[in-house]
Short mmCIF file of C-alpha atoms and ligand atoms in Angstrom, two decimals:
data_model
loop_
_atom_site.label_atom_id
_atom_site.label_comp_id
_atom_site.label_asym_id
_atom_site.label_seq_id
_atom_site.Cartn_x
_atom_site.Cartn_y
_atom_site.Cartn_z
CA MET A 1 23.26 -29.64 101.11
CA VAL A 2 22.95 -27.30 104.09
CA ASP A 3 19.52 -27.55 105.73
CA ALA A 4 19.87 -25.58 108.99
CA ILE A 5 19.93 -21.87 109.76
CA TYR A 6 20.72 -19.93 112.96
CA ILE A 7 19.36 -16.39 113.19
CA HIS A 8 20.91 -14.16 115.87
CA ILE A 9 18.74 -11.52 117.53
CA PRO A 10 21.13 -9.39 119.62
CA PHE A 11 18.57 -7.53 121.74
CA CYS A 12 17.73 -7.84 125.44
CA VAL A 13 15.50 -5.82 127.75
CA LYS A 14 18.34 -5.63 130.26
CA LYS A 15 21.72 -7.36 130.45
CA CYS A 16 21.93 -10.19 133.01
CA GLY A 17 24.89 -9.93 135.40
CA TYR A 18 26.67 -13.10 134.22
CA CYS A 19 26.09 -12.88 130.47
CA ASP A 20 28.61 -12.05 127.75
CA PHE A 21 26.51 -13.11 124.79
CA LEU A 22 26.36 -10.49 122.04
CA SER A 23 23.24 -8.58 123.10
CA PHE A 24 22.22 -5.10 124.13
CA GLN A 25 19.25 -2.77 124.63
CA SER A 26 17.52 -1.44 121.52
CA THR A 27 14.76 0.80 120.23
CA GLU A 28 11.80 -0.33 118.17
CA SER A 29 13.19 1.30 115.06
CA GLN A 30 16.60 -0.38 115.52
CA ARG A 31 14.87 -3.74 115.71
CA GLU A 32 12.85 -3.03 112.58
CA GLU A 33 15.95 -1.96 110.63
CA TYR A 34 17.82 -5.00 111.89
CA ILE A 35 15.10 -7.36 110.67
CA ASN A 36 15.37 -5.80 107.21
CA LYS A 37 19.13 -6.38 107.22
CA ILE A 38 18.68 -10.00 108.34
CA ILE A 39 16.41 -10.43 105.34
CA ASP A 40 19.04 -8.87 103.06
CA GLU A 41 21.59 -11.32 104.45
CA ILE A 42 19.30 -14.34 103.99
CA ARG A 43 18.84 -13.29 100.36
CA LEU A 44 22.61 -13.54 99.78
CA TYR A 45 22.40 -17.32 100.33
CA PRO A 46 20.98 -19.82 97.83
CA LYS A 47 17.37 -20.84 98.47
CA VAL A 48 17.25 -24.19 100.23
CA LYS A 49 14.62 -26.19 102.07
CA TYR A 50 15.30 -26.02 105.82
CA ASP A 51 15.05 -28.94 108.22
CA THR A 52 15.75 -26.69 111.23
CA ILE A 53 15.49 -22.94 111.85
CA TYR A 54 16.73 -21.49 115.15
CA PHE A 55 16.11 -17.94 116.44
CA GLY A 56 18.69 -17.38 119.19
CA GLY A 57 19.96 -14.42 121.10
CA GLY A 58 19.90 -12.22 122.94
CA THR A 59 16.16 -12.35 123.27
CA PRO A 60 14.36 -13.25 120.02
CA SER A 61 11.03 -13.08 121.87
CA LEU A 62 11.54 -9.30 122.06
CA LEU A 63 10.62 -9.20 118.39
CA GLU A 64 7.04 -8.64 117.36
CA PRO A 65 5.46 -11.79 115.90
CA TYR A 66 5.00 -10.01 112.53
CA GLN A 67 8.79 -9.52 112.43
CA VAL A 68 9.39 -13.23 113.03
CA LYS A 69 6.84 -13.94 110.30
CA LYS A 70 8.60 -11.52 107.95
CA ILE A 71 11.88 -13.42 108.38
CA LEU A 72 10.22 -16.83 108.04
CA LYS A 73 8.61 -15.68 104.78
CA GLU A 74 12.12 -15.56 103.31
CA LEU A 75 12.83 -19.18 104.20
CA ASP A 76 11.64 -22.37 102.56
CA PHE A 77 10.26 -24.85 105.10
CA ASP A 78 7.27 -27.08 105.72
CA GLU A 79 5.33 -28.50 108.66
CA THR A 80 8.13 -31.02 109.41
CA THR A 81 10.73 -28.26 109.93
CA GLU A 82 11.81 -27.73 113.56
CA ILE A 83 11.51 -23.97 114.17
CA THR A 84 12.82 -22.89 117.58
CA LEU A 85 12.61 -19.48 119.22
CA GLU A 86 14.36 -18.55 122.49
CA VAL A 87 11.98 -16.89 124.91
CA ASN A 88 12.58 -14.72 127.95
CA PRO A 89 9.46 -15.04 130.16
CA LYS A 90 8.94 -11.30 130.70
CA THR A 91 8.70 -10.58 126.98
CA VAL A 92 5.64 -12.64 126.02
CA ASP A 93 1.97 -12.96 126.92
CA LYS A 94 -0.72 -15.35 125.72
CA GLU A 95 -1.58 -13.34 122.62
CA LYS A 96 2.05 -13.01 121.56
CA LEU A 97 2.70 -16.73 122.07
CA GLU A 98 -0.39 -17.51 119.97
CA GLN A 99 0.86 -15.23 117.21
CA LEU A 100 4.33 -16.79 117.31
CA LYS A 101 2.77 -20.22 116.96
CA GLU A 102 0.64 -18.99 114.11
CA ALA A 103 3.80 -17.58 112.45
CA GLY A 104 5.25 -21.11 112.38
CA ILE A 105 7.29 -21.41 115.59
CA ASN A 106 6.86 -25.00 116.84
CA ARG A 107 9.56 -25.24 119.52
CA LEU A 108 10.21 -22.82 122.38
CA SER A 109 13.36 -22.61 124.47
CA ILE A 110 12.42 -20.71 127.61
CA GLY A 111 15.22 -19.02 129.60
CA ILE A 112 14.11 -19.79 133.15
CA GLN A 113 17.59 -20.15 134.77
CA SER A 114 16.15 -20.72 138.25
CA PHE A 115 12.84 -21.00 140.07
CA ASN A 116 14.29 -19.34 143.17
CA GLU A 117 13.52 -15.62 143.66
CA THR A 118 16.81 -14.92 145.43
CA PHE A 119 18.88 -16.39 142.61
CA LEU A 120 16.74 -14.79 139.91
CA LYS A 121 17.46 -11.40 141.51
CA LYS A 122 21.13 -12.19 141.91
CA LEU A 123 21.37 -13.21 138.25
CA GLY A 124 19.72 -9.94 137.22
CA ARG A 125 16.81 -11.69 135.51
CA ILE A 126 13.83 -9.51 134.62
CA HIS A 127 11.23 -12.16 135.56
CA SER A 128 10.01 -13.76 138.77
CA LYS A 129 9.58 -17.44 139.56
CA ASP A 130 5.83 -17.22 138.86
CA GLU A 131 6.35 -15.40 135.59
CA GLY A 132 8.66 -18.21 134.45
CA ILE A 133 6.12 -20.87 135.38
CA ASN A 134 3.22 -18.90 133.86
CA THR A 135 5.03 -18.53 130.54
CA TYR A 136 5.61 -22.27 130.41
CA ASN A 137 1.98 -23.06 131.31
CA LEU A 138 0.61 -20.53 128.81
CA ALA A 139 2.75 -22.03 126.05
CA ARG A 140 1.37 -25.47 126.89
CA GLU A 141 -2.20 -24.17 127.11
CA ILE A 142 -2.11 -22.72 123.63
CA GLY A 143 -0.66 -25.93 122.21
CA PHE A 144 3.13 -25.81 122.01
CA LYS A 145 4.13 -29.47 122.02
CA ASN A 146 7.89 -29.07 122.07
CA ILE A 147 9.23 -26.93 124.90
CA SER A 148 12.72 -26.67 126.32
CA ILE A 149 13.80 -24.93 129.51
CA ASP A 150 17.22 -23.35 130.22
CA LEU A 151 18.48 -23.63 133.79
CA MET A 152 21.75 -22.66 135.43
CA PHE A 153 23.56 -24.18 138.41
CA SER A 154 26.73 -23.71 140.47
CA LEU A 155 25.49 -20.20 141.25
CA PRO A 156 27.12 -18.11 144.00
CA GLU A 157 26.10 -19.60 147.37
CA GLN A 158 23.75 -22.09 145.76
CA LYS A 159 23.30 -25.20 147.92
CA ILE A 160 22.56 -28.70 146.69
CA GLU A 161 19.14 -28.30 148.31
CA ASP A 162 18.43 -25.20 146.18
CA LEU A 163 19.29 -27.14 143.04
CA LYS A 164 17.05 -30.02 144.17
CA GLU A 165 14.13 -27.59 144.40
CA ASP A 166 14.82 -26.25 140.90
CA LEU A 167 15.00 -29.77 139.47
CA LYS A 168 11.80 -30.75 141.25
CA MET A 169 10.01 -27.91 139.51
CA VAL A 170 11.46 -28.90 136.11
CA PHE A 171 10.15 -32.45 136.53
CA LYS A 172 6.79 -31.12 137.66
CA LEU A 173 6.48 -28.94 134.55
CA ASN A 174 7.64 -31.92 132.48
CA PRO A 175 9.16 -30.21 129.40
CA GLU A 176 10.24 -32.29 126.41
CA HIS A 177 13.78 -30.97 126.80
CA PHE A 178 15.96 -29.00 129.18
CA SER A 179 19.48 -27.59 129.12
CA ILE A 180 21.37 -26.96 132.33
CA TYR A 181 24.55 -24.92 132.36
CA SER A 182 27.11 -24.57 135.09
CA LEU A 183 27.81 -20.85 135.62
CA ILE A 184 30.79 -19.59 133.60
CA TRP A 185 32.49 -16.56 135.14
CA GLU A 186 32.88 -14.45 132.01
CA GLU A 187 35.51 -11.73 132.11
CA GLY A 188 34.08 -8.22 131.88
CA THR A 189 30.69 -9.10 133.38
CA PRO A 190 29.43 -7.66 136.71
CA PHE A 191 29.61 -11.22 138.07
CA TYR A 192 33.31 -11.40 137.26
CA GLU A 193 33.89 -8.06 139.02
CA LYS A 194 32.15 -9.41 142.11
CA LEU A 195 34.35 -12.50 141.95
CA LEU A 196 37.46 -10.31 141.83
CA SER A 197 36.25 -8.09 144.68
CA GLY A 198 35.55 -11.15 146.84
CA GLU A 199 31.79 -10.55 147.04
CA TYR A 200 31.11 -13.79 145.14
CA HIS A 201 33.03 -17.05 145.31
CA GLU A 202 33.43 -19.87 142.84
CA THR A 203 31.67 -23.10 143.76
CA ASP A 204 34.00 -25.74 145.14
CA ASN A 205 34.84 -28.33 142.43
CA ASP A 206 33.55 -31.25 144.50
CA ILE A 207 30.24 -29.52 145.18
CA GLU A 208 29.88 -28.68 141.48
CA ALA A 209 30.54 -32.33 140.58
CA ASP A 210 27.93 -33.43 143.16
CA MET A 211 25.46 -31.01 141.63
CA TYR A 212 26.11 -32.33 138.13
CA LYS A 213 25.69 -35.89 139.37
CA LEU A 214 22.40 -34.95 141.03
CA ILE A 215 21.19 -33.46 137.75
CA ILE A 216 22.15 -36.60 135.80
CA ASP A 217 20.72 -39.11 138.29
CA SER A 218 17.44 -37.31 138.93
CA SER A 219 16.89 -36.68 135.21
CA LYS A 220 17.28 -40.38 134.45
CA LYS A 221 14.86 -41.26 137.26
CA ASN A 222 12.35 -38.86 135.74
CA GLY A 223 12.48 -40.36 132.28
CA TYR A 224 14.97 -38.08 130.54
CA HIS A 225 17.80 -39.13 128.24
CA HIS A 226 21.09 -37.42 128.99
CA TYR A 227 21.97 -37.08 125.31
CA GLU A 228 24.55 -34.28 125.43
CA ILE A 229 26.80 -32.92 128.18
CA SER A 230 24.37 -30.12 129.15
CA ASN A 231 21.20 -31.40 127.49
CA PHE A 232 18.40 -33.74 128.52
CA CYS A 233 15.29 -34.83 126.66
CA LYS A 234 12.33 -37.15 126.51
CA GLU A 235 12.60 -40.01 123.99
CA GLY A 236 13.11 -38.61 120.50
CA ARG A 237 12.99 -34.97 121.63
CA GLU A 238 16.64 -34.03 121.12
CA SER A 239 17.15 -30.54 119.73
CA ARG A 240 17.38 -31.44 116.06
CA HIS A 241 19.10 -28.16 115.30
CA ASN A 242 21.82 -28.37 117.95
CA THR A 243 22.38 -32.05 117.18
CA LYS A 244 23.47 -30.97 113.70
CA TYR A 245 26.22 -28.85 115.31
CA TRP A 246 27.42 -31.83 117.34
CA ARG A 247 27.34 -34.05 114.26
CA ASN A 248 29.64 -31.53 112.62
CA ARG A 249 27.07 -30.71 109.92
CA GLU A 250 27.16 -27.47 107.98
CA TYR A 251 24.70 -24.65 108.77
CA ILE A 252 24.06 -21.05 107.82
CA GLY A 253 24.36 -18.39 110.54
CA VAL A 254 22.87 -14.96 109.92
CA GLY A 255 22.78 -11.83 112.04
CA LEU A 256 25.20 -9.78 114.07
CA GLY A 257 28.13 -11.87 115.36
CA ALA A 258 26.52 -15.12 114.14
CA SER A 259 28.71 -18.12 113.32
CA GLY A 260 28.14 -20.48 110.44
CA TYR A 261 29.78 -23.39 108.63
CA ILE A 262 29.34 -23.65 104.89
CA ASP A 263 31.35 -25.19 102.05
CA SER A 264 34.12 -26.31 104.43
CA VAL A 265 34.53 -22.81 105.90
CA ARG A 266 33.64 -21.86 109.48
CA TYR A 267 32.90 -18.14 109.66
CA LYS A 268 31.85 -15.46 112.10
CA ASN A 269 29.95 -12.32 111.19
CA THR A 270 31.02 -8.89 112.36
CA SER A 271 29.87 -7.94 115.86
CA ASP A 272 29.83 -4.24 115.01
CA PHE A 273 26.30 -3.02 114.41
CA LYS A 274 27.26 -0.20 112.01
CA GLU A 275 29.60 -2.42 110.07
CA TYR A 276 26.94 -5.14 109.78
CA PHE A 277 24.55 -2.59 108.27
CA LYS A 278 27.21 -1.24 105.92
CA PHE A 279 28.13 -4.67 104.57
CA LEU A 280 24.50 -5.45 103.82
CA GLU A 281 23.80 -2.09 102.24
CA GLU A 282 26.60 -3.04 99.83
CA LYS A 283 24.98 -6.47 99.39
CA ARG A 284 28.09 -8.18 100.78
CA PHE A 285 28.36 -11.02 103.30
CA PRO A 286 29.04 -9.45 106.72
CA LYS A 287 31.70 -12.05 107.54
CA MET A 288 34.72 -11.03 109.60
CA GLU A 289 36.53 -14.26 110.41
CA GLU A 290 36.86 -17.33 108.22
CA GLU A 291 38.54 -20.63 108.98
CA ILE A 292 39.05 -23.10 106.17
CA VAL A 293 38.22 -26.52 107.56
CA ASP A 294 40.67 -28.88 105.88
CA GLU A 295 40.54 -32.65 106.40
CA ILE A 296 42.76 -32.50 109.52
CA LEU A 297 40.62 -29.84 111.20
CA LYS A 298 37.43 -31.59 110.13
CA GLU A 299 38.63 -34.74 111.91
CA GLU A 300 39.37 -32.76 115.10
CA TYR A 301 35.92 -31.16 115.09
CA LYS A 302 34.24 -34.48 114.32
CA HIS A 303 35.70 -36.22 117.36
CA ILE A 304 35.43 -33.34 119.83
CA LEU A 305 31.85 -32.55 118.87
CA GLY A 306 30.76 -36.16 118.32
CA LEU A 307 31.82 -37.35 121.77
CA ARG A 308 29.55 -34.71 123.28
CA LEU A 309 26.64 -36.81 122.04
CA LEU A 310 26.63 -39.22 124.97
CA GLU A 311 24.33 -41.88 123.47
CA GLU A 312 25.74 -41.68 119.96
CA GLY A 313 29.46 -40.87 120.21
CA ILE A 314 31.76 -41.66 117.30
CA SER A 315 31.77 -44.64 114.96
CA GLN A 316 34.84 -46.82 115.41
CA SER A 317 35.19 -46.85 111.64
CA ASN A 318 36.00 -43.12 111.97
CA GLU A 319 38.83 -43.50 114.45
CA GLY A 320 41.45 -43.04 111.67
CA LYS A 321 44.66 -41.50 112.99
CA TYR A 322 43.20 -41.42 116.50
CA GLN A 323 43.20 -45.21 116.85
CA LYS A 324 45.96 -45.22 119.51
CA LYS A 325 44.37 -42.29 121.31
CA TYR A 326 41.06 -44.16 121.56
CA GLU A 327 42.83 -47.29 122.82
CA SER A 328 44.51 -45.36 125.61
CA LEU A 329 41.32 -43.42 126.49
CA LYS A 330 39.51 -46.74 126.69
CA LYS A 331 42.24 -48.35 128.79
CA ASN A 332 42.08 -45.43 131.22
CA GLY A 333 38.31 -45.62 131.52
CA TYR A 334 37.36 -42.36 129.75
CA ILE A 335 35.50 -44.00 126.89
CA THR A 336 33.77 -47.29 126.27
CA GLU A 337 32.48 -49.23 123.29
CA LYS A 338 28.80 -49.37 122.40
CA LYS A 339 26.98 -51.13 119.55
CA ILE A 340 24.32 -48.95 117.95
CA LYS A 341 22.32 -50.32 115.01
CA ASN A 342 25.00 -52.96 114.39
CA GLU A 343 27.74 -50.36 114.38
CA ASP A 344 30.59 -50.29 116.92
CA ARG A 345 30.91 -46.84 118.43
CA TYR A 346 32.86 -45.05 121.18
CA ILE A 347 31.02 -43.08 123.84
CA LEU A 348 32.20 -41.25 126.98
CA THR A 349 32.02 -43.15 130.28
CA GLU A 350 30.87 -41.37 133.44
CA LYS A 351 34.52 -40.70 134.27
CA GLY A 352 35.04 -39.29 130.76
CA LEU A 353 31.93 -37.15 131.13
CA PHE A 354 33.15 -35.52 134.34
CA LEU A 355 36.57 -34.92 132.76
CA ALA A 356 35.24 -34.18 129.26
CA ASN A 357 37.47 -31.17 128.61
CA GLU A 358 40.58 -33.26 129.27
CA VAL A 359 39.32 -35.93 126.87
CA PHE A 360 38.61 -33.36 124.13
CA GLU A 361 42.10 -31.88 124.48
CA GLU A 362 43.49 -35.22 123.35
CA PHE A 363 42.14 -34.57 119.85
CA ILE A 364 43.69 -31.14 119.34
C1 SAM B 401 21.54 -16.81 124.75
S1 SAM B 401 20.81 -17.40 126.17
C2 SAM B 401 19.19 -17.61 125.50
C3 SAM B 401 18.00 -17.34 126.35
C4 SAM B 401 17.61 -15.93 126.67
N1 SAM B 401 18.56 -14.99 126.26
C5 SAM B 401 17.42 -15.87 128.16
O1 SAM B 401 18.43 -15.71 128.84
O2 SAM B 401 16.29 -15.99 128.58
C6 SAM B 401 21.28 -19.09 126.29
C7 SAM B 401 21.50 -19.64 127.66
O3 SAM B 401 22.86 -19.62 128.01
C8 SAM B 401 22.98 -19.71 129.41
N2 SAM B 401 24.04 -18.79 129.83
C9 SAM B 401 24.23 -17.51 129.45
N3 SAM B 401 25.35 -17.00 130.05
C10 SAM B 401 25.88 -18.00 130.81
C11 SAM B 401 27.03 -18.09 131.67
N4 SAM B 401 27.85 -17.06 131.89
N5 SAM B 401 27.26 -19.29 132.28
C12 SAM B 401 26.45 -20.35 132.07
N6 SAM B 401 25.35 -20.30 131.28
C13 SAM B 401 25.07 -19.14 130.66
C14 SAM B 401 21.63 -19.36 129.99
O4 SAM B 401 21.06 -20.54 130.55
C15 SAM B 401 20.83 -18.91 128.79
O5 SAM B 401 19.49 -19.25 128.87
S1 SF4 B 402 21.20 -14.40 129.53
FE1 SF4 B 402 19.77 -14.10 127.88
S2 SF4 B 402 18.41 -12.42 128.58
FE2 SF4 B 402 20.20 -12.39 129.89
S3 SF4 B 402 21.53 -10.87 128.89
FE3 SF4 B 402 22.17 -12.91 128.17
S4 SF4 B 402 21.08 -13.17 126.29
FE4 SF4 B 402 20.06 -11.49 127.38
#
């Protein structure tokens, strides 16, 4: 039975220069109407008890706490449910954080990206270094016990020393979890234009690998598990919601452009605002793309997603038709064997981790 839901909130105060997530500026009334449509969409699904609820974006923290509460009222959950909300520092203050907590949010994912003013400006972020830190400290002060931070690296002209400073601040703040993403140059973004015009340059591959290694080594030294390619956490503080994706579990996705995976079908909702509204006015699912996940595809997903979980990997009993593939990956040093709870499993080696995309291609 599905027990996870992703809720997409496609609104941002201002678009960041590198971002091609589905998000845009909005008015108060658009947000209110959108919340009502999200509720209509939730009502199309059977009522289930949720283990994880995830408000992602865009900038879900742009919503008023009563709107978050209104959505949560539609969902069945209890005090054990992990309920995450992505936060952009400029959009919350103490009172709002208190109200979000009171509404039921028990995990925050704060989009910090960098603690360096120059890079924050370059990225087009709406907050300063201090505002990022203050948001984190306020959340702690009012009692959030599960906080994640998003950081980015491999930024234009970023030096290893700059990254060291950012990491130092992460370890000082001591969140339960952090994600760190290497910049992707997305076509159509202002960053991509600057790359084409020669104003910005891609980071040299060797420097990027050194940066990634620095992140991994310093995180371990500071007591973090590197449990997924881009994700680090304190003992037992994995993102329960995202771990379901990597374990190839089914989940409901609601909202504009949201993806979901239910009853062996992976789907994507329409990204057209008007169309999304129209579908829901007609009480129809706003799905645009559907992929039937047959046994062959399910196997592919299982291996590609499962190997991302660096401490868990894939059970050897699941190797099936990939037996020869695993043997050769092992022989070439990309994967290794690990016994977990008396079960033999395959996990990526450090070499496999740095060449993860090549490893994953083997399963397609
Ligand atoms: C949808 S955003 C959620 C957080 C919120 N919107 C914010 O930015 O504060 C998820 C994360 O993806 C990362 N991200 C977005 N665009 C990226 C890109 N082009 N390359 C690498 N990471 C990116 C950022 O770290 C961002 O925090
Ligand atoms: S990175 Fe986050 S805040 Fe910036 S535009 Fe993308 S979704 Fe919005």
